[in-house]
Coordinates of C-alpha atoms in Angstrom, one line a residue:
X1 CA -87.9 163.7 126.6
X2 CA -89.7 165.9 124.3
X3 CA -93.4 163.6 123.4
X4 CA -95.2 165.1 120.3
X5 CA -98.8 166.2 121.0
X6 CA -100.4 163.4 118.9
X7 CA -98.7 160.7 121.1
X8 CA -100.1 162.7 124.2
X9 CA -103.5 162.9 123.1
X10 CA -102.9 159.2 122.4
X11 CA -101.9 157.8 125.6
X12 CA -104.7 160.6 127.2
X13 CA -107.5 158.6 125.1
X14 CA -106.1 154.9 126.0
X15 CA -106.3 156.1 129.7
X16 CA -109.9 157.5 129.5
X17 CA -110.7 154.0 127.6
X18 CA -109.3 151.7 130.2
X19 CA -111.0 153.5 132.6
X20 CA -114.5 153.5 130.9
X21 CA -114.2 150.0 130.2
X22 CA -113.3 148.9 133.7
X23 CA -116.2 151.3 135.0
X24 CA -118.4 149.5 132.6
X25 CA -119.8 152.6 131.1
X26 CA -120.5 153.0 127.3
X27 CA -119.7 155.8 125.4
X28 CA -123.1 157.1 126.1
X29 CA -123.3 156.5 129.3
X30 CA -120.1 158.4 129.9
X31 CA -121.8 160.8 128.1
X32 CA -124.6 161.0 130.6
X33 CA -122.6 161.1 133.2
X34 CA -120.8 164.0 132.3
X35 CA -122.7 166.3 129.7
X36 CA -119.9 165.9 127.5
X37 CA -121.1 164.8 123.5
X38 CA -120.4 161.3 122.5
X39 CA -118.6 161.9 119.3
X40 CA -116.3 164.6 121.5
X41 CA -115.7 161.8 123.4
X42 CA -115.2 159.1 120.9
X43 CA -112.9 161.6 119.6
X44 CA -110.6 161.9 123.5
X45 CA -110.7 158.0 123.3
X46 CA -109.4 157.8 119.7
X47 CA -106.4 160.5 120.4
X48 CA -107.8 162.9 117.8
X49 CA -108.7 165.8 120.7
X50 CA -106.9 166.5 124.0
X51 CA -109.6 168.1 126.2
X52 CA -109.4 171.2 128.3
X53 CA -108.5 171.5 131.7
X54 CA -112.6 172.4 132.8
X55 CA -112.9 169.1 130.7
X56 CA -110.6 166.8 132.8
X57 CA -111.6 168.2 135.7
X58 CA -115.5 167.1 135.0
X59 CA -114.3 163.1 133.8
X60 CA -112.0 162.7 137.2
X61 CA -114.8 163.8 139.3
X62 CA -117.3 162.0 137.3
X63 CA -115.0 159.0 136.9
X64 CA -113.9 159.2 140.7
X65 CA -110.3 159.4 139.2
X66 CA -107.6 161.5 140.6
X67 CA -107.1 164.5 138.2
X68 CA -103.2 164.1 138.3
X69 CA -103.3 160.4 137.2
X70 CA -105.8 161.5 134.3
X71 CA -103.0 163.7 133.0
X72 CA -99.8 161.9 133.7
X73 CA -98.3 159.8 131.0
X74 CA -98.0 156.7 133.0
X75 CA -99.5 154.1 131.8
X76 CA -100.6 150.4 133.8
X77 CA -98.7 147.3 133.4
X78 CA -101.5 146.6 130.8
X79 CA -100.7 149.0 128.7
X80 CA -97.5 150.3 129.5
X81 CA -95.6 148.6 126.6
X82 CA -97.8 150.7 124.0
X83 CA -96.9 154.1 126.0
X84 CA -93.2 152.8 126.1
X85 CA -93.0 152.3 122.0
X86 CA -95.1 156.0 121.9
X87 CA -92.3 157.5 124.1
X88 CA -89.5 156.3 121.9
X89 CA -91.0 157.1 118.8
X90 CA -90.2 153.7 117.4
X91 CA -93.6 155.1 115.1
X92 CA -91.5 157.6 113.4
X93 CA -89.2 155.6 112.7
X94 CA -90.6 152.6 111.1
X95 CA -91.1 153.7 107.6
X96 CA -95.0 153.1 107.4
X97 CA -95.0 155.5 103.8
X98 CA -93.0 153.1 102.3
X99 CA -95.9 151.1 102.4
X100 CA -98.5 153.5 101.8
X101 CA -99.8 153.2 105.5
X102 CA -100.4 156.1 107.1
X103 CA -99.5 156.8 111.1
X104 CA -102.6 158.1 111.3
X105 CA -104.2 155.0 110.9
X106 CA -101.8 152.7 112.5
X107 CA -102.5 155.3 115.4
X108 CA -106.5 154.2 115.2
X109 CA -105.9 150.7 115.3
X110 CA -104.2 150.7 118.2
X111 CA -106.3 153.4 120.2
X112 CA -110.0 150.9 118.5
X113 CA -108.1 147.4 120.6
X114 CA -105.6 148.5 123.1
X115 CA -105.4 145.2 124.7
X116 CA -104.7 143.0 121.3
X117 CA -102.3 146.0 120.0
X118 CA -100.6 145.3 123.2
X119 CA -100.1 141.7 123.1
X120 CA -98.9 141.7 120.1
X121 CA -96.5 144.4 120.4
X122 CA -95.2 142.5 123.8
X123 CA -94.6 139.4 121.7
X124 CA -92.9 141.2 118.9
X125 CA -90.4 142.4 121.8
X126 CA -90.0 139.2 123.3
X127 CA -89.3 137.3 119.9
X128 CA -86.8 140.3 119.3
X129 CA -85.0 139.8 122.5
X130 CA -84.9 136.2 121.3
X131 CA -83.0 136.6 118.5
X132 CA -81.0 139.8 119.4
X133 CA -82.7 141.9 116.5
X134 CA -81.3 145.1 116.6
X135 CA -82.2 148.4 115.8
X136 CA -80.1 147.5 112.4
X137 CA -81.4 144.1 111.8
X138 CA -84.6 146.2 111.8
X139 CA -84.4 148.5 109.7
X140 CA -82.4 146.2 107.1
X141 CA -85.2 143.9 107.2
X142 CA -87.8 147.0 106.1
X143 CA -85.3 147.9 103.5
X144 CA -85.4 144.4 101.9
X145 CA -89.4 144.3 102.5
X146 CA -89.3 147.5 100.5
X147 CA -87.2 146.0 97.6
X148 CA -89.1 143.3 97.6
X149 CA -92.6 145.2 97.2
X150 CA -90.8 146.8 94.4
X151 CA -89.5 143.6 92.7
X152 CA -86.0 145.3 93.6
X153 CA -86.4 147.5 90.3
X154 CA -86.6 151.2 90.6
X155 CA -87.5 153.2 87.4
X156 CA -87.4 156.6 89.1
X157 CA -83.3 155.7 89.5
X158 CA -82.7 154.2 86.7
X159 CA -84.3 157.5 84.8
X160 CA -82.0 159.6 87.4
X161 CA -78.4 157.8 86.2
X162 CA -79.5 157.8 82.0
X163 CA -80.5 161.7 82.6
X164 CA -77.1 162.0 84.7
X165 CA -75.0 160.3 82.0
X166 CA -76.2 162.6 79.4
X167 CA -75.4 165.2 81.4
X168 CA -72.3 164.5 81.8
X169 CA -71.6 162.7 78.5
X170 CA -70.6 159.5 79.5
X171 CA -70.9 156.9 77.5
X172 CA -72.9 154.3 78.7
X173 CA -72.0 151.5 76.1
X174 CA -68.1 151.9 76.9
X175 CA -66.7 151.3 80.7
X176 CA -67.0 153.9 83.2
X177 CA -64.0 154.3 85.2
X178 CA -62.9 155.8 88.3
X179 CA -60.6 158.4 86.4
X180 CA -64.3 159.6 84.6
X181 CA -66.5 159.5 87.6
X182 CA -63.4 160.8 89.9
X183 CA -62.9 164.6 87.1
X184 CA -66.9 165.4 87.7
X185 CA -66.2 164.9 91.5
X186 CA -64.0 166.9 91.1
X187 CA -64.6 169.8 88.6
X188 CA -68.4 169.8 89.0
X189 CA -69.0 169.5 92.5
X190 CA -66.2 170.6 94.1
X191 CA -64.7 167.2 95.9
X192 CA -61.1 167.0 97.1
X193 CA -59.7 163.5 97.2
X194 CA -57.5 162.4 99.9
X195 CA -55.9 158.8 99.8
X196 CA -53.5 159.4 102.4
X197 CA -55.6 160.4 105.6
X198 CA -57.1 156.6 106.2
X199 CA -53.7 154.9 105.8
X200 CA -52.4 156.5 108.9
X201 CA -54.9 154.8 111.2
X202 CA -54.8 151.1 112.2
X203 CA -58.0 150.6 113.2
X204 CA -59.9 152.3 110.1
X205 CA -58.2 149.5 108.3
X206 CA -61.9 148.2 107.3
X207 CA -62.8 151.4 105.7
X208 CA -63.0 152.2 102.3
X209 CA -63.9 155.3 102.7
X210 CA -64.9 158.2 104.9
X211 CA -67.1 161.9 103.9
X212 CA -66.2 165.3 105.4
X213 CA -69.0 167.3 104.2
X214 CA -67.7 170.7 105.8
X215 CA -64.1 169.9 103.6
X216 CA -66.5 168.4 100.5
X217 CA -63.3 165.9 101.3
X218 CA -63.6 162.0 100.3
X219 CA -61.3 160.0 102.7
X220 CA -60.2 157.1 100.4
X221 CA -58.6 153.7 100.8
X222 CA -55.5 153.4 98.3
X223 CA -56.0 149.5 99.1
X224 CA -59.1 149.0 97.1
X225 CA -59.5 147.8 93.5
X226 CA -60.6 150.2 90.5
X227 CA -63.6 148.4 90.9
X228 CA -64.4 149.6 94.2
X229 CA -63.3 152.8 93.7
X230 CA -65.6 153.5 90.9
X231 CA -68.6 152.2 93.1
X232 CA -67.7 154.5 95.8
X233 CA -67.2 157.8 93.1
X234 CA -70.3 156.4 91.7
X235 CA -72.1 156.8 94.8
X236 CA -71.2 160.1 96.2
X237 CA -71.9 161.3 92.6
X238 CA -75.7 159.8 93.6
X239 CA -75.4 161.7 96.7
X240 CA -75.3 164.9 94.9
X241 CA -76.8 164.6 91.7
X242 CA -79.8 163.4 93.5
X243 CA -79.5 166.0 96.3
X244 CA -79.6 163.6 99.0
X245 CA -77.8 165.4 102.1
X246 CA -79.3 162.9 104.8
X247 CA -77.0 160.6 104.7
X248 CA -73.8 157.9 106.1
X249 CA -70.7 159.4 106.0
X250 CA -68.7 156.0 106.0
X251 CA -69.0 153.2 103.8
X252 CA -69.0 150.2 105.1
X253 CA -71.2 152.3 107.8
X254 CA -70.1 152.6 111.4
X255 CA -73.4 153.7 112.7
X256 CA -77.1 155.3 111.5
X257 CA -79.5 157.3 113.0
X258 CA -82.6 156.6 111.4
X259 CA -84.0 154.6 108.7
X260 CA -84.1 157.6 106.1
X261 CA -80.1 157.4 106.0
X262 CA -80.3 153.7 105.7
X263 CA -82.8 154.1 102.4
X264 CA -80.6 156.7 101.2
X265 CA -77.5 154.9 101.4
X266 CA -79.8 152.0 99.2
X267 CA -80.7 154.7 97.0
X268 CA -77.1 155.7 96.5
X269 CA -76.0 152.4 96.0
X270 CA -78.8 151.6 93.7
X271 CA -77.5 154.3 91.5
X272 CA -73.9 153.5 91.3
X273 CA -75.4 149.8 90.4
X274 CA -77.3 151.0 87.5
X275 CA -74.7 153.8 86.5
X276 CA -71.3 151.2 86.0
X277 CA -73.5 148.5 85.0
X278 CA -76.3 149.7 82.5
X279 CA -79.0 148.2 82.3
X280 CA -79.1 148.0 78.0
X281 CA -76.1 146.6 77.8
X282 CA -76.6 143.9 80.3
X283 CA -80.3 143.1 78.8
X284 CA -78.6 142.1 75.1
X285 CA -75.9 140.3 76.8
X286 CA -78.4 138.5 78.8
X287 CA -80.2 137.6 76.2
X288 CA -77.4 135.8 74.3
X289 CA -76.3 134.0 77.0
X290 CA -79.1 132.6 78.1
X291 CA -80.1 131.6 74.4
X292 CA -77.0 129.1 74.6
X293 CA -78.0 125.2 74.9
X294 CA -75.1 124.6 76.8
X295 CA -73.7 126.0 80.2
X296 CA -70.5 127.4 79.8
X297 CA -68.6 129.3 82.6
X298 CA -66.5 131.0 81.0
X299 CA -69.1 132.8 78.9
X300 CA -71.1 133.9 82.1
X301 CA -67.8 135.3 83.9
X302 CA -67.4 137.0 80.8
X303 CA -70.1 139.0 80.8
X304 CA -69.4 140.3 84.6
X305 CA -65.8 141.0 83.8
X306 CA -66.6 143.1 81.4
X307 CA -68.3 145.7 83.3
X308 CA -66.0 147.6 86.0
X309 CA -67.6 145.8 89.0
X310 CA -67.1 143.7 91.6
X311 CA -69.3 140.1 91.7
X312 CA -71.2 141.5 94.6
X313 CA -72.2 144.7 92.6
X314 CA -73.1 142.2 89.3
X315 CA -74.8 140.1 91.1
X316 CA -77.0 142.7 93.1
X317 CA -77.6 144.0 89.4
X318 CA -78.6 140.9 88.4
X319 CA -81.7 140.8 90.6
X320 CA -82.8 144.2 89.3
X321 CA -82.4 143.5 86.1
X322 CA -84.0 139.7 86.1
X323 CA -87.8 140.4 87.7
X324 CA -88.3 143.3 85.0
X325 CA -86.8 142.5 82.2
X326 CA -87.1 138.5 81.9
X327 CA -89.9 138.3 84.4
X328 CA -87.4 135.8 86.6
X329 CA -89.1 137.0 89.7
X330 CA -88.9 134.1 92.0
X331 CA -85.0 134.6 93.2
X332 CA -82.7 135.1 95.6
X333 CA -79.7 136.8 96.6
X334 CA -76.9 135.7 99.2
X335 CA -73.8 136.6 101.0
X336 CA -71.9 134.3 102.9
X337 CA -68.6 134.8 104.5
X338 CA -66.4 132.7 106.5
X339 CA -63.2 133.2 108.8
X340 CA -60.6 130.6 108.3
X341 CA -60.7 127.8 110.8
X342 CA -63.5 129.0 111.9
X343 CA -66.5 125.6 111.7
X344 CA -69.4 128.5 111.1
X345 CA -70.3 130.1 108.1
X346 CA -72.6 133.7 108.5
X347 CA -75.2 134.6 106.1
X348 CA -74.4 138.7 106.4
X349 CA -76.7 139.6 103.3
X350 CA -79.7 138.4 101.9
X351 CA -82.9 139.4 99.7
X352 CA -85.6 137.5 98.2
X353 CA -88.0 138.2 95.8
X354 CA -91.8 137.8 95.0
X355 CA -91.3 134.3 97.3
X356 CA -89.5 133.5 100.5
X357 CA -87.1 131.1 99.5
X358 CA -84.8 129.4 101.6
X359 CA -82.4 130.1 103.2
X360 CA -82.5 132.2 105.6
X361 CA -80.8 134.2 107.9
X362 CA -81.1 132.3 111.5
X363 CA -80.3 133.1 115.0
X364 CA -80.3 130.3 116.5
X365 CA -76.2 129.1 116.3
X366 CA -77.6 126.4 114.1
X367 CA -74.9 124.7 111.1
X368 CA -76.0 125.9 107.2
X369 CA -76.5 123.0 105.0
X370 CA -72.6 122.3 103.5
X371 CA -73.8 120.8 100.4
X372 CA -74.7 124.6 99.0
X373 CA -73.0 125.7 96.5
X374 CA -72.7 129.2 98.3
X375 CA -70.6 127.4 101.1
X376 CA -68.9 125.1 98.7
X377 CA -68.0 127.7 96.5
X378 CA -65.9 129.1 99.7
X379 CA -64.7 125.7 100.6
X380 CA -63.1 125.5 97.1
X381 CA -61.3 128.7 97.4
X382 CA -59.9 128.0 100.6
X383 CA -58.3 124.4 99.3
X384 CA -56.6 126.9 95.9
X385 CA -54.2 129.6 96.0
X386 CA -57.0 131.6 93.3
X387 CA -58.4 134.6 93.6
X388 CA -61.6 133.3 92.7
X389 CA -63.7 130.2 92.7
X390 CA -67.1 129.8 91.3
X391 CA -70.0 127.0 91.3
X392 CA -72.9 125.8 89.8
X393 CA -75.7 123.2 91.4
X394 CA -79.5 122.9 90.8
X395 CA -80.3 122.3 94.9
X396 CA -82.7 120.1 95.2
X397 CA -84.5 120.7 98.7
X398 CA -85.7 117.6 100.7
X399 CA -89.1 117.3 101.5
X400 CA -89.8 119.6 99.0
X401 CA -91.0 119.4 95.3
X402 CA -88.6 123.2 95.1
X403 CA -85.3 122.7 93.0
X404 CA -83.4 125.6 92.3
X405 CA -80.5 127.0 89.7
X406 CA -77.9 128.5 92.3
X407 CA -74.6 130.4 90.8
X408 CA -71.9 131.2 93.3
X409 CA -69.0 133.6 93.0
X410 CA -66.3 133.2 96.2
X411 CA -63.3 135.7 96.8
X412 CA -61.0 136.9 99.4
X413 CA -62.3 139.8 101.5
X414 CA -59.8 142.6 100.5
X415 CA -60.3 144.5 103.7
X416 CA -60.6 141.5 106.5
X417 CA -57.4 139.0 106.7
X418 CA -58.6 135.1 107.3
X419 CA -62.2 136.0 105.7
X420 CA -64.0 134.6 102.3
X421 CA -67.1 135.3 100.8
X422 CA -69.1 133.9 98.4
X423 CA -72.3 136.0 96.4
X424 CA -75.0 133.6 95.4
X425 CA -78.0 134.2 93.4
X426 CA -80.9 131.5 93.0
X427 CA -83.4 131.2 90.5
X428 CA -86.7 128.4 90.7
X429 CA -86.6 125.9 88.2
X430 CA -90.0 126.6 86.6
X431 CA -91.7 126.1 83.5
X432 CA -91.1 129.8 82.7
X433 CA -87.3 129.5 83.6
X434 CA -86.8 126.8 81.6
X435 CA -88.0 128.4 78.6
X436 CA -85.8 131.9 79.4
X437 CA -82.7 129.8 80.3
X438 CA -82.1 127.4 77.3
X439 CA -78.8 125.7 79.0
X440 CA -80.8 124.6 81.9
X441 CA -81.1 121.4 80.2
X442 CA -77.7 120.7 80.4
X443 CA -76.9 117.4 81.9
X444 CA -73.3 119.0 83.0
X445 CA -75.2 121.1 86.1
X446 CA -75.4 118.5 88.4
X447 CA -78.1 117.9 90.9
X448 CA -77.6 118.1 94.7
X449 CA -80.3 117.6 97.5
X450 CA -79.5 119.8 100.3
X451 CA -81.1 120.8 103.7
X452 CA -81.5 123.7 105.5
X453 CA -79.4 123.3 108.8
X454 CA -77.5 120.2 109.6
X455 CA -80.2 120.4 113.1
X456 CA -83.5 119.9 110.9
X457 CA -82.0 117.9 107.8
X458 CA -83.6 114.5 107.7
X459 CA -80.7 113.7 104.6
X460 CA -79.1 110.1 105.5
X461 CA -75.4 109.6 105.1
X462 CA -74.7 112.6 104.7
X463 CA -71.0 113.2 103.9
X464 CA -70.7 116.9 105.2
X465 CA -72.8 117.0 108.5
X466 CA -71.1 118.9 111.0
X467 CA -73.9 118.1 113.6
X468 CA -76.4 115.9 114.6
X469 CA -80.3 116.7 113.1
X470 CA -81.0 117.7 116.8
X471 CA -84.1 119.7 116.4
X472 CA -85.6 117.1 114.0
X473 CA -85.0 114.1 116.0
X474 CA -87.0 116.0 118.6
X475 CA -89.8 117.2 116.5
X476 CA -90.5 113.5 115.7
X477 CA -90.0 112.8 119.4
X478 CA -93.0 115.0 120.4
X479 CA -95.1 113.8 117.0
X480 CA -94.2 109.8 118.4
X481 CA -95.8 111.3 121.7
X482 CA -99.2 112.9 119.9
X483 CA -99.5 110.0 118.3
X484 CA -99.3 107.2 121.3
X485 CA -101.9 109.9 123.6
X486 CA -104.1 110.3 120.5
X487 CA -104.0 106.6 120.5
X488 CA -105.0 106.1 124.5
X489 CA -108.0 108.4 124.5
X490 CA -109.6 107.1 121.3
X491 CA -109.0 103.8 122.8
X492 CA -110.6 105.2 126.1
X493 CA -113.5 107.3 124.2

């Protein structure tokens, strides 16, 4: 495996260090000892230089260490989890820029404390291997950190689709359709469209659509809606316009490489977001809506039916539009789905915003709280022969002054027999929110307190628990036993 120089240098420099340091020697004494300068040294140990071979061959015999074990990679047990994560590059590919950090100095910190860089590193792996994280789980949870830093609004896209729809002349205060999006493919950049090709193969029945960028050919599903075929033209239009050739080929994706794809597949996505559902349009009908006294339902479905888009692509808008433009930053976005007959519901999407509202995704096979309106949303579709169900609740978590406004739209999975979904997005009831949303008032929303997992919920009587508050009734278990030996050694002091 092909290491790049700066990772050699590195894993040179945390050698020569652990071998100082056992030899008690400073930096000047090493420098004594071997006639070499202290800040040419400093600079070995911090993996800025790579010395010579006359060099090396002075600090073994000085050092009384073998010249081959200077040079090899190998690291000790102590170390050796910092030289495996520089052999895999794992650096690379956590996307430090996104965070304006530079490699360079994450590079320093862990060459300044070895030891404490390693610990912590081994007990990032560990809790990983816990909870199965992924290569994917990791990368998706820096995407949503990324959002997040960003309040999930991106100007630089939104000032790409506006500068593509004048381009192109569409007409951002009418519907875009699949037919318009489908002609610039088409006559502009040179797409063929085949809805044939994936119909012939069983097990692509999950895919909506696949790329061949040799053919410039789009592979598409003739099962999906208009709706989903607009986001997908909408996206590969994002692909080009934007120039983005790193990139998934498959959407839902099969597999990624690195993270770059994963952000450009956001980016993509953004786009096709902002391009079907604008964001002026969506502003002014925002703003009426949320000047109405009363809830009404039917005024809020409305709005998202009349924008070519699925729930899941209105309600991701939603929490673009919300931080910036109405300053309703503290929020969060869900995506449950469920397998009929199946007694576990999977959180498979999630982001949160400015705060890290619950819930969560968990790994721990534990039972989501039923009394959610994201769960009861599904529950409802599953006892109606609709196509739809939707829900309203202000949850009101126990043990905890937090309530918050929670919409829930729940529909059939088009591409997955037996499966239901439901997109939720929350909002905390604050002084600011109740003076943005005027129908929050309204007596009709009823009031539910909820839990987090049937295993910590303290909630009595509970007419939905599917299991016992298991890891609660322990946690008081070991407080009962704090308590009774803090008792015996005062009583003994």
């Amino acid at each position: 495996m092909h290491i790049e120089d700066e990772y050699i240098r590195l894993i040179f420099g945390l050698k020569l260090k652990q071998i100082r340091t056992e030899k008690k020697l400073s930096l000047f004494g090493l420098a004594k000892l071997t006639g070499l300068s202290k800040s040419y040294l400093n600079e070995i140990e911090k993996g800025k230089k790579y010395p010579k071979t006359d060099k090396i061959a002075i600090l073994s015999e000085q050092l009384d260490v073998p010249y081959d074990h200077l040079v090899s990679l190998k690291l000790d047990k102590n170390l050796a989890p910092i030289g495996e994560i520089l052999k895999s590059k794992i650096l690379k590919e956590i996307p430090l820029e996104l965070f304006g950090i530079q490699e360079k100095n994450l590079i320093d910190i862990v060459a300044s404390a070895p030891a404490k860089v390693n610990a912590f590193i081994s007990t990032i792996i560990k809790i990983s291997q816990n909870y199965n994280l992924t290569r994917e789980s990791f990368f998706l949870a820096a995407l949503r950190s990324y959002q997040e830093a960003h309040n999930n609004y991106f100007d630089d896209i939104e000032d790409h689709v506006q500068n593509f729809a004048n381009s192109y002349h569409l007409n951002l205060e009418e519907n875009v359709s699949s037919k318009d999006l489908e002609e610039i493919l088409v006559e502009e950049f040179g797409y063929t469209i085949d809805r044939d090709e994936l119909g012939k193969h069983n097990n692509l029945m999950e895919l909506r659509n696949i790329y061949i960028p040799s053919k410039k050919t789009l592979l598409i599903s003739n099962d999906i809606s208009e709706a989903q075929k607009t986001f997908i033209y909408a996206k590969e239009l994002a692909y080009n316009h934007l120039k983005i050739t790193h990139r998934l080929y498959t959407f839902p994706w099969v597999k990624f490489d690195d993270f770059d794809k994963v952000l450009n597949n956001f980016i993509a996505s953004y786009f096709a977001g902002a391009l079907i559902i604008p964001k002026k349009t969506l502003v002014n009908r925002l703003n009426t809506f949320f000047d109405m006294e009363i809830w009404k339902t039917e005024e809020f479905i409305k709005i998202m039916d009349s924008y070519n888009c699925s729930e899941e692509s209105f309600y991701q808008r939603l929490t673009n539009i919300l931080p910036k433009f109405f300053h309703i930053k503290n929020l969060f976005f869900l995506r449950f789905t469920h397998k009929l007959g199946s007694p576990k519901f999977r959180l498979t999407k999630e982001l949160h915003i400015t705060q890290q509202q619950t819930p969560h995704a968990n790994r721990n096979n534990e039972h989501y709280c039923r009394r959610w309106v994201s769960i009861q949303s599904i529950k409802d579709l599953e006892k109606t022969n609709n196509t739809s169900s939707f829900g309203l609740q202000i949850s009101s978590y126990e043990n905890s002054n937090n309530e918050y406004l929670v919409l829930s739209s729940a529909t059939p999975d088009p591409f997955r027999k037996q499966l239901n979904r439901s997109i939720s997005i929350g909002f905390l009831i604050s002084p600011h929110l109740k003076k943005k949303l005027k129908f929050i008032s309204d007596s009709k929303i009823h009031t539910k307190e909820v839990g987090i997992t049937c295993e910590t919920c303290s909630l009595n009587n509970c007419e939905v628990r599917v299991a016992e508050p298991s890891r609660l009734e322990r946690q008081l278990e070991y407080e009962n036993i704090d308590k009774t030996v803090s008792e015996i050694l005062n009583n003994y002091s």
